[in-house]
Amino acid sequence: MSATGEEDPIVKALQDYTTCDVSDALCKLKFRNGGFLSGLTMWSPQRQDGVTKIIGPAYTVQYVPLSDPNPKHATHYIDSVPKGAVVFVSCPPKTPNAVYGGLMSTRAKASGAVGSVIDGRFRDLQEQRDLNFPIFARDVGTAPPAELLKVTAVNVPVKLQTDEQDMTINPGDYLIGDLNGVVVLPKELAEAALPLMAKQVEADSAMAVEIAKGMSFTEASKKFRS
């Protein structure tokens, strides 16, 4: 299963590459951690299995504690998801409640979203799988978020909620998710990264052929990556 916003030429070009290919290119461009977003793994339509891949510009959602002085967002974020987008939901770290559920995916899918990435917990796992809607997240939960959190903003920069990295996801940055995890490709680096992906994949494919024939990794690397 591959879900993409195919009208965007960058999204269309990214269909040929894995998250690892994207990270390799971003490392060459000196972007930290190759854009990898730690701790986010595939839960739907299968748990870390299958060929599901999502590619699209980020539509960000920011949950904050109820004590935050900023007002609650006037409308429900899920009703404004653009076609082809990847919904990225941010919430405070170690929140025990889920911040995303099955009805959110039902609405997102009807709007043409290609998948959701939850930087926290989500719920209704079987419902998500019955929808065949891609979900990447930190973990699952059962309780809704209203007793603890509120949404204060959409389409704003959000920080990845982990102490492992200092990563920001900006609205419109490209999110790519597959069996390896989730990568953010900053929109301003996309055009520079794509030719690097093509070159790396071509070199690695040639290396694989020769290594399978008996060539050492060192020799193959010197021949095709130098």
PDB file of N, CA and C in Angstrom, residues 139-219:
ATOM      1  N   ASP A 139       2.680   5.006  20.618  1.00  0.00           N
ATOM      2  CA  ASP A 139       2.058   3.914  21.362  1.00  0.00           C
ATOM      3  C   ASP A 139       0.540   4.033  21.233  1.00  0.00           C
ATOM      4  N   VAL A 140      -0.153   3.076  21.825  1.00  0.00           N
ATOM      5  CA  VAL A 140      -1.616   3.086  21.845  1.00  0.00           C
ATOM      6  C   VAL A 140      -2.113   3.467  23.234  1.00  0.00           C
ATOM      7  N   GLY A 141      -3.402   3.837  23.318  1.00  0.00           N
ATOM      8  CA  GLY A 141      -4.041   4.161  24.576  1.00  0.00           C
ATOM      9  C   GLY A 141      -5.530   3.922  24.459  1.00  0.00           C
ATOM     10  N   THR A 142      -6.281   4.301  25.484  1.00  0.00           N
ATOM     11  CA  THR A 142      -7.730   4.088  25.462  1.00  0.00           C
ATOM     12  C   THR A 142      -8.526   5.350  25.769  1.00  0.00           C
ATOM     13  N   ALA A 143      -7.997   6.224  26.617  1.00  0.00           N
ATOM     14  CA  ALA A 143      -8.756   7.401  27.059  1.00  0.00           C
ATOM     15  C   ALA A 143      -8.595   8.562  26.082  1.00  0.00           C
ATOM     16  N   PRO A 144      -9.643   9.366  25.881  1.00  0.00           N
ATOM     17  CA  PRO A 144      -9.540  10.549  25.028  1.00  0.00           C
ATOM     18  C   PRO A 144      -8.749  11.653  25.726  1.00  0.00           C
ATOM     19  N   PRO A 145      -8.357  12.703  25.004  1.00  0.00           N
ATOM     20  CA  PRO A 145      -7.437  13.695  25.568  1.00  0.00           C
ATOM     21  C   PRO A 145      -8.077  14.831  26.351  1.00  0.00           C
ATOM     22  N   ALA A 146      -9.409  14.998  26.285  1.00  0.00           N
ATOM     23  CA  ALA A 146     -10.050  16.234  26.744  1.00  0.00           C
ATOM     24  C   ALA A 146      -9.804  16.580  28.213  1.00  0.00           C
ATOM     25  N   GLU A 147      -9.580  15.577  29.071  1.00  0.00           N
ATOM     26  CA  GLU A 147      -9.382  15.887  30.496  1.00  0.00           C
ATOM     27  C   GLU A 147      -8.013  16.506  30.773  1.00  0.00           C
ATOM     28  N   LEU A 148      -7.100  16.399  29.799  1.00  0.00           N
ATOM     29  CA  LEU A 148      -5.730  16.867  30.017  1.00  0.00           C
ATOM     30  C   LEU A 148      -5.276  17.949  29.047  1.00  0.00           C
ATOM     31  N   LEU A 149      -5.756  17.870  27.807  1.00  0.00           N
ATOM     32  CA  LEU A 149      -5.159  18.657  26.730  1.00  0.00           C
ATOM     33  C   LEU A 149      -6.200  19.381  25.896  1.00  0.00           C
ATOM     34  N   LYS A 150      -5.713  20.362  25.137  1.00  0.00           N
ATOM     35  CA  LYS A 150      -6.534  21.062  24.151  1.00  0.00           C
ATOM     36  C   LYS A 150      -5.667  21.375  22.943  1.00  0.00           C
ATOM     37  N   VAL A 151      -6.282  21.522  21.784  1.00  0.00           N
ATOM     38  CA  VAL A 151      -5.579  21.948  20.579  1.00  0.00           C
ATOM     39  C   VAL A 151      -5.595  23.474  20.544  1.00  0.00           C
ATOM     40  N   THR A 152      -4.414  24.070  20.413  1.00  0.00           N
ATOM     41  CA  THR A 152      -4.334  25.527  20.351  1.00  0.00           C
ATOM     42  C   THR A 152      -3.934  26.056  18.980  1.00  0.00           C
ATOM     43  N   ALA A 153      -3.386  25.194  18.128  1.00  0.00           N
ATOM     44  CA  ALA A 153      -2.920  25.691  16.826  1.00  0.00           C
ATOM     45  C   ALA A 153      -2.816  24.561  15.823  1.00  0.00           C
ATOM     46  N   VAL A 154      -2.997  24.907  14.563  1.00  0.00           N
ATOM     47  CA  VAL A 154      -2.734  23.994  13.456  1.00  0.00           C
ATOM     48  C   VAL A 154      -1.825  24.707  12.459  1.00  0.00           C
ATOM     49  N   ASN A 155      -1.091  23.911  11.721  1.00  0.00           N
ATOM     50  CA  ASN A 155      -0.147  24.440  10.727  1.00  0.00           C
ATOM     51  C   ASN A 155       0.818  25.440  11.333  1.00  0.00           C
ATOM     52  N   VAL A 156       1.409  25.031  12.454  1.00  0.00           N
ATOM     53  CA  VAL A 156       2.490  25.783  13.089  1.00  0.00           C
ATOM     54  C   VAL A 156       3.675  24.831  13.280  1.00  0.00           C
ATOM     55  N   PRO A 157       4.885  25.350  13.420  1.00  0.00           N
ATOM     56  CA  PRO A 157       6.024  24.461  13.713  1.00  0.00           C
ATOM     57  C   PRO A 157       5.810  23.747  15.044  1.00  0.00           C
ATOM     58  N   VAL A 158       6.111  22.448  15.075  1.00  0.00           N
ATOM     59  CA  VAL A 158       6.005  21.669  16.311  1.00  0.00           C
ATOM     60  C   VAL A 158       7.302  20.903  16.528  1.00  0.00           C
ATOM     61  N   LYS A 159       7.659  20.741  17.792  1.00  0.00           N
ATOM     62  CA  LYS A 159       8.876  20.023  18.151  1.00  0.00           C
ATOM     63  C   LYS A 159       8.561  18.554  18.380  1.00  0.00           C
ATOM     64  N   LEU A 160       9.470  17.696  17.935  1.00  0.00           N
ATOM     65  CA  LEU A 160       9.337  16.274  18.245  1.00  0.00           C
ATOM     66  C   LEU A 160       9.469  16.103  19.749  1.00  0.00           C
ATOM     67  N   GLN A 161       8.514  15.357  20.347  1.00  0.00           N
ATOM     68  CA  GLN A 161       8.448  15.242  21.802  1.00  0.00           C
ATOM     69  C   GLN A 161       9.309  14.079  22.303  1.00  0.00           C
ATOM     70  N   THR A 162      10.607  14.310  22.303  1.00  0.00           N
ATOM     71  CA  THR A 162      11.551  13.303  22.774  1.00  0.00           C
ATOM     72  C   THR A 162      12.790  14.003  23.280  1.00  0.00           C
ATOM     73  N   ASP A 163      13.487  13.372  24.230  1.00  0.00           N
ATOM     74  CA  ASP A 163      14.752  13.936  24.688  1.00  0.00           C
ATOM     75  C   ASP A 163      15.930  13.381  23.901  1.00  0.00           C
ATOM     76  N   GLU A 164      15.638  12.546  22.893  1.00  0.00           N
ATOM     77  CA  GLU A 164      16.702  11.983  22.064  1.00  0.00           C
ATOM     78  C   GLU A 164      17.175  12.945  20.992  1.00  0.00           C
ATOM     79  N   GLN A 165      16.300  13.859  20.569  1.00  0.00           N
ATOM     80  CA  GLN A 165      16.604  14.712  19.422  1.00  0.00           C
ATOM     81  C   GLN A 165      16.032  16.110  19.628  1.00  0.00           C
ATOM     82  N   ASP A 166      16.576  17.036  18.875  1.00  0.00           N
ATOM     83  CA  ASP A 166      16.006  18.375  18.774  1.00  0.00           C
ATOM     84  C   ASP A 166      15.541  18.541  17.330  1.00  0.00           C
ATOM     85  N   MET A 167      14.302  18.163  17.067  1.00  0.00           N
ATOM     86  CA  MET A 167      13.775  18.174  15.699  1.00  0.00           C
ATOM     87  C   MET A 167      12.467  18.959  15.654  1.00  0.00           C
ATOM     88  N   THR A 168      12.318  19.744  14.599  1.00  0.00           N
ATOM     89  CA  THR A 168      11.107  20.520  14.383  1.00  0.00           C
ATOM     90  C   THR A 168      10.457  20.088  13.083  1.00  0.00           C
ATOM     91  N   ILE A 169       9.136  19.935  13.106  1.00  0.00           N
ATOM     92  CA  ILE A 169       8.358  19.635  11.902  1.00  0.00           C
ATOM     93  C   ILE A 169       7.587  20.903  11.546  1.00  0.00           C
ATOM     94  N   ASN A 170       7.846  21.429  10.379  1.00  0.00           N
ATOM     95  CA  ASN A 170       7.180  22.640   9.918  1.00  0.00           C
ATOM     96  C   ASN A 170       6.035  22.302   8.977  1.00  0.00           C
ATOM     97  N   PRO A 171       4.991  23.105   8.977  1.00  0.00           N
ATOM     98  CA  PRO A 171       3.905  22.867   8.020  1.00  0.00           C
ATOM     99  C   PRO A 171       4.457  22.848   6.595  1.00  0.00           C
ATOM    100  N   GLY A 172       4.062  21.856   5.834  1.00  0.00           N
ATOM    101  CA  GLY A 172       4.527  21.760   4.453  1.00  0.00           C
ATOM    102  C   GLY A 172       5.806  20.983   4.266  1.00  0.00           C
ATOM    103  N   ASP A 173       6.545  20.714   5.362  1.00  0.00           N
ATOM    104  CA  ASP A 173       7.682  19.797   5.235  1.00  0.00           C
ATOM    105  C   ASP A 173       7.161  18.441   4.793  1.00  0.00           C
ATOM    106  N   TYR A 174       7.962  17.710   4.041  1.00  0.00           N
ATOM    107  CA  TYR A 174       7.520  16.399   3.550  1.00  0.00           C
ATOM    108  C   TYR A 174       7.766  15.330   4.615  1.00  0.00           C
ATOM    109  N   LEU A 175       6.732  14.570   4.904  1.00  0.00           N
ATOM    110  CA  LEU A 175       6.837  13.435   5.823  1.00  0.00           C
ATOM    111  C   LEU A 175       6.767  12.151   5.022  1.00  0.00           C
ATOM    112  N   ILE A 176       7.715  11.270   5.275  1.00  0.00           N
ATOM    113  CA  ILE A 176       7.770   9.975   4.599  1.00  0.00           C
ATOM    114  C   ILE A 176       7.790   8.917   5.685  1.00  0.00           C
ATOM    115  N   GLY A 177       6.869   7.966   5.598  1.00  0.00           N
ATOM    116  CA  GLY A 177       6.807   6.905   6.580  1.00  0.00           C
ATOM    117  C   GLY A 177       6.733   5.545   5.911  1.00  0.00           C
ATOM    118  N   ASP A 178       7.505   4.594   6.404  1.00  0.00           N
ATOM    119  CA  ASP A 178       7.432   3.217   5.910  1.00  0.00           C
ATOM    120  C   ASP A 178       7.884   2.290   7.031  1.00  0.00           C
ATOM    121  N   LEU A 179       8.206   1.075   6.689  1.00  0.00           N
ATOM    122  CA  LEU A 179       8.559   0.057   7.677  1.00  0.00           C
ATOM    123  C   LEU A 179       9.760   0.456   8.537  1.00  0.00           C
ATOM    124  N   ASN A 180      10.607   1.332   8.009  1.00  0.00           N
ATOM    125  CA  ASN A 180      11.803   1.755   8.737  1.00  0.00           C
ATOM    126  C   ASN A 180      11.529   2.851   9.761  1.00  0.00           C
ATOM    127  N   GLY A 181      10.418   3.555   9.606  1.00  0.00           N
ATOM    128  CA  GLY A 181      10.109   4.660  10.502  1.00  0.00           C
ATOM    129  C   GLY A 181       9.612   5.871   9.740  1.00  0.00           C
ATOM    130  N   VAL A 182       9.773   7.039  10.346  1.00  0.00           N
ATOM    131  CA  VAL A 182       9.285   8.288   9.759  1.00  0.00           C
ATOM    132  C   VAL A 182      10.444   9.271   9.631  1.00  0.00           C
ATOM    133  N   VAL A 183      10.493   9.943   8.487  1.00  0.00           N
ATOM    134  CA  VAL A 183      11.530  10.942   8.197  1.00  0.00           C
ATOM    135  C   VAL A 183      10.848  12.239   7.798  1.00  0.00           C
ATOM    136  N   VAL A 184      11.407  13.363   8.256  1.00  0.00           N
ATOM    137  CA  VAL A 184      10.953  14.666   7.796  1.00  0.00           C
ATOM    138  C   VAL A 184      11.983  15.214   6.806  1.00  0.00           C
ATOM    139  N   LEU A 185      11.502  15.600   5.635  1.00  0.00           N
ATOM    140  CA  LEU A 185      12.326  16.206   4.599  1.00  0.00           C
ATOM    141  C   LEU A 185      11.931  17.675   4.515  1.00  0.00           C
ATOM    142  N   PRO A 186      12.757  18.582   5.046  1.00  0.00           N
ATOM    143  CA  PRO A 186      12.400  19.998   4.990  1.00  0.00           C
ATOM    144  C   PRO A 186      12.115  20.441   3.557  1.00  0.00           C
ATOM    145  N   LYS A 187      11.059  21.197   3.386  1.00  0.00           N
ATOM    146  CA  LYS A 187      10.636  21.557   2.028  1.00  0.00           C
ATOM    147  C   LYS A 187      11.720  22.316   1.270  1.00  0.00           C
ATOM    148  N   GLU A 188      12.529  23.087   2.000  1.00  0.00           N
ATOM    149  CA  GLU A 188      13.570  23.867   1.323  1.00  0.00           C
ATOM    150  C   GLU A 188      14.749  23.013   0.876  1.00  0.00           C
ATOM    151  N   LEU A 189      14.834  21.768   1.349  1.00  0.00           N
ATOM    152  CA  LEU A 189      15.920  20.866   0.954  1.00  0.00           C
ATOM    153  C   LEU A 189      15.483  19.815  -0.060  1.00  0.00           C
ATOM    154  N   ALA A 190      14.201  19.765  -0.356  1.00  0.00           N
ATOM    155  CA  ALA A 190      13.675  18.669  -1.173  1.00  0.00           C
ATOM    156  C   ALA A 190      14.315  18.600  -2.557  1.00  0.00           C
ATOM    157  N   GLU A 191      14.413  19.717  -3.229  1.00  0.00           N
ATOM    158  CA  GLU A 191      14.950  19.695  -4.602  1.00  0.00           C
ATOM    159  C   GLU A 191      16.421  19.316  -4.622  1.00  0.00           C
ATOM    160  N   ALA A 192      17.166  19.704  -3.612  1.00  0.00           N
ATOM    161  CA  ALA A 192      18.577  19.328  -3.541  1.00  0.00           C
ATOM    162  C   ALA A 192      18.754  17.867  -3.158  1.00  0.00           C
ATOM    163  N   ALA A 193      17.817  17.342  -2.384  1.00  0.00           N
ATOM    164  CA  ALA A 193      17.952  15.962  -1.895  1.00  0.00           C
ATOM    165  C   ALA A 193      17.631  14.918  -2.957  1.00  0.00           C
ATOM    166  N   LEU A 194      16.678  15.203  -3.816  1.00  0.00           N
ATOM    167  CA  LEU A 194      16.224  14.180  -4.768  1.00  0.00           C
ATOM    168  C   LEU A 194      17.336  13.630  -5.665  1.00  0.00           C
ATOM    169  N   PRO A 195      18.167  14.467  -6.298  1.00  0.00           N
ATOM    170  CA  PRO A 195      19.234  13.882  -7.122  1.00  0.00           C
ATOM    171  C   PRO A 195      20.254  13.088  -6.321  1.00  0.00           C
ATOM    172  N   LEU A 196      20.455  13.446  -5.058  1.00  0.00           N
ATOM    173  CA  LEU A 196      21.352  12.670  -4.198  1.00  0.00           C
ATOM    174  C   LEU A 196      20.778  11.292  -3.928  1.00  0.00           C
ATOM    175  N   MET A 197      19.460  11.206  -3.762  1.00  0.00           N
ATOM    176  CA  MET A 197      18.807   9.906  -3.580  1.00  0.00           C
ATOM    177  C   MET A 197      19.023   9.026  -4.804  1.00  0.00           C
ATOM    178  N   ALA A 198      18.800   9.606  -5.977  1.00  0.00           N
ATOM    179  CA  ALA A 198      18.940   8.844  -7.222  1.00  0.00           C
ATOM    180  C   ALA A 198      20.355   8.293  -7.370  1.00  0.00           C
ATOM    181  N   LYS A 199      21.337   9.130  -7.090  1.00  0.00           N
ATOM    182  CA  LYS A 199      22.736   8.711  -7.226  1.00  0.00           C
ATOM    183  C   LYS A 199      23.076   7.603  -6.234  1.00  0.00           C
ATOM    184  N   GLN A 200      22.612   7.742  -4.994  1.00  0.00           N
ATOM    185  CA  GLN A 200      22.900   6.747  -3.956  1.00  0.00           C
ATOM    186  C   GLN A 200      22.238   5.408  -4.275  1.00  0.00           C
ATOM    187  N   VAL A 201      20.974   5.440  -4.695  1.00  0.00           N
ATOM    188  CA  VAL A 201      20.265   4.198  -5.007  1.00  0.00           C
ATOM    189  C   VAL A 201      20.927   3.478  -6.181  1.00  0.00           C
ATOM    190  N   GLU A 202      21.338   4.237  -7.186  1.00  0.00           N
ATOM    191  CA  GLU A 202      22.019   3.628  -8.338  1.00  0.00           C
ATOM    192  C   GLU A 202      23.318   2.955  -7.900  1.00  0.00           C
ATOM    193  N   ALA A 203      24.103   3.647  -7.069  1.00  0.00           N
ATOM    194  CA  ALA A 203      25.365   3.088  -6.592  1.00  0.00           C
ATOM    195  C   ALA A 203      25.136   1.849  -5.735  1.00  0.00           C
ATOM    196  N   ASP A 204      24.162   1.934  -4.818  1.00  0.00           N
ATOM    197  CA  ASP A 204      23.912   0.797  -3.928  1.00  0.00           C
ATOM    198  C   ASP A 204      23.371  -0.419  -4.679  1.00  0.00           C
ATOM    199  N   SER A 205      22.583  -0.180  -5.712  1.00  0.00           N
ATOM    200  CA  SER A 205      22.069  -1.295  -6.515  1.00  0.00           C
ATOM    201  C   SER A 205      23.203  -2.000  -7.235  1.00  0.00           C
ATOM    202  N   ALA A 206      24.129  -1.227  -7.768  1.00  0.00           N
ATOM    203  CA  ALA A 206      25.287  -1.823  -8.443  1.00  0.00           C
ATOM    204  C   ALA A 206      26.163  -2.570  -7.439  1.00  0.00           C
ATOM    205  N   MET A 207      26.328  -2.010  -6.262  1.00  0.00           N
ATOM    206  CA  MET A 207      27.113  -2.683  -5.221  1.00  0.00           C
ATOM    207  C   MET A 207      26.489  -4.020  -4.843  1.00  0.00           C
ATOM    208  N   ALA A 208      25.174  -4.036  -4.689  1.00  0.00           N
ATOM    209  CA  ALA A 208      24.494  -5.267  -4.274  1.00  0.00           C
ATOM    210  C   ALA A 208      24.723  -6.394  -5.273  1.00  0.00           C
ATOM    211  N   VAL A 209      24.682  -6.047  -6.558  1.00  0.00           N
ATOM    212  CA  VAL A 209      24.905  -7.058  -7.605  1.00  0.00           C
ATOM    213  C   VAL A 209      26.300  -7.661  -7.475  1.00  0.00           C
ATOM    214  N   GLU A 210      27.293  -6.803  -7.308  1.00  0.00           N
ATOM    215  CA  GLU A 210      28.667  -7.289  -7.253  1.00  0.00           C
ATOM    216  C   GLU A 210      28.973  -8.013  -5.942  1.00  0.00           C
ATOM    217  N   ILE A 211      28.424  -7.528  -4.840  1.00  0.00           N
ATOM    218  CA  ILE A 211      28.642  -8.199  -3.557  1.00  0.00           C
ATOM    219  C   ILE A 211      28.039  -9.601  -3.580  1.00  0.00           C
ATOM    220  N   ALA A 212      26.871  -9.734  -4.219  1.00  0.00           N
ATOM    221  CA  ALA A 212      26.230 -11.051  -4.343  1.00  0.00           C
ATOM    222  C   ALA A 212      27.084 -12.016  -5.166  1.00  0.00           C
ATOM    223  N   LYS A 213      27.911 -11.466  -6.038  1.00  0.00           N
ATOM    224  CA  LYS A 213      28.793 -12.305  -6.858  1.00  0.00           C
ATOM    225  C   LYS A 213      30.087 -12.644  -6.143  1.00  0.00           C
ATOM    226  N   GLY A 214      30.308 -12.019  -4.975  1.00  0.00           N
ATOM    227  CA  GLY A 214      31.513 -12.343  -4.226  1.00  0.00           C
ATOM    228  C   GLY A 214      32.454 -11.186  -3.962  1.00  0.00           C
ATOM    229  N   MET A 215      32.204 -10.013  -4.545  1.00  0.00           N
ATOM    230  CA  MET A 215      33.067  -8.867  -4.299  1.00  0.00           C
ATOM    231  C   MET A 215      32.942  -8.423  -2.844  1.00  0.00           C
ATOM    232  N   SER A 216      34.036  -7.977  -2.248  1.00  0.00           N
ATOM    233  CA  SER A 216      33.971  -7.504  -0.870  1.00  0.00           C
ATOM    234  C   SER A 216      33.221  -6.177  -0.809  1.00  0.00           C
ATOM    235  N   PHE A 217      32.678  -5.902   0.373  1.00  0.00           N
ATOM    236  CA  PHE A 217      31.982  -4.618   0.555  1.00  0.00           C
ATOM    237  C   PHE A 217      32.941  -3.457   0.336  1.00  0.00           C
ATOM    238  N   THR A 218      34.156  -3.594   0.857  1.00  0.00           N
ATOM    239  CA  THR A 218      35.140  -2.517   0.735  1.00  0.00           C
ATOM    240  C   THR A 218      35.453  -2.219  -0.723  1.00  0.00           C
ATOM    241  N   GLU A 219      35.650  -3.255  -1.498  1.00  0.00           N
ATOM    242  CA  GLU A 219      35.965  -3.079  -2.918  1.00  0.00           C
ATOM    243  C   GLU A 219      34.779  -2.490  -3.674  1.00  0.00           C
TER     244      GLU A 219
END
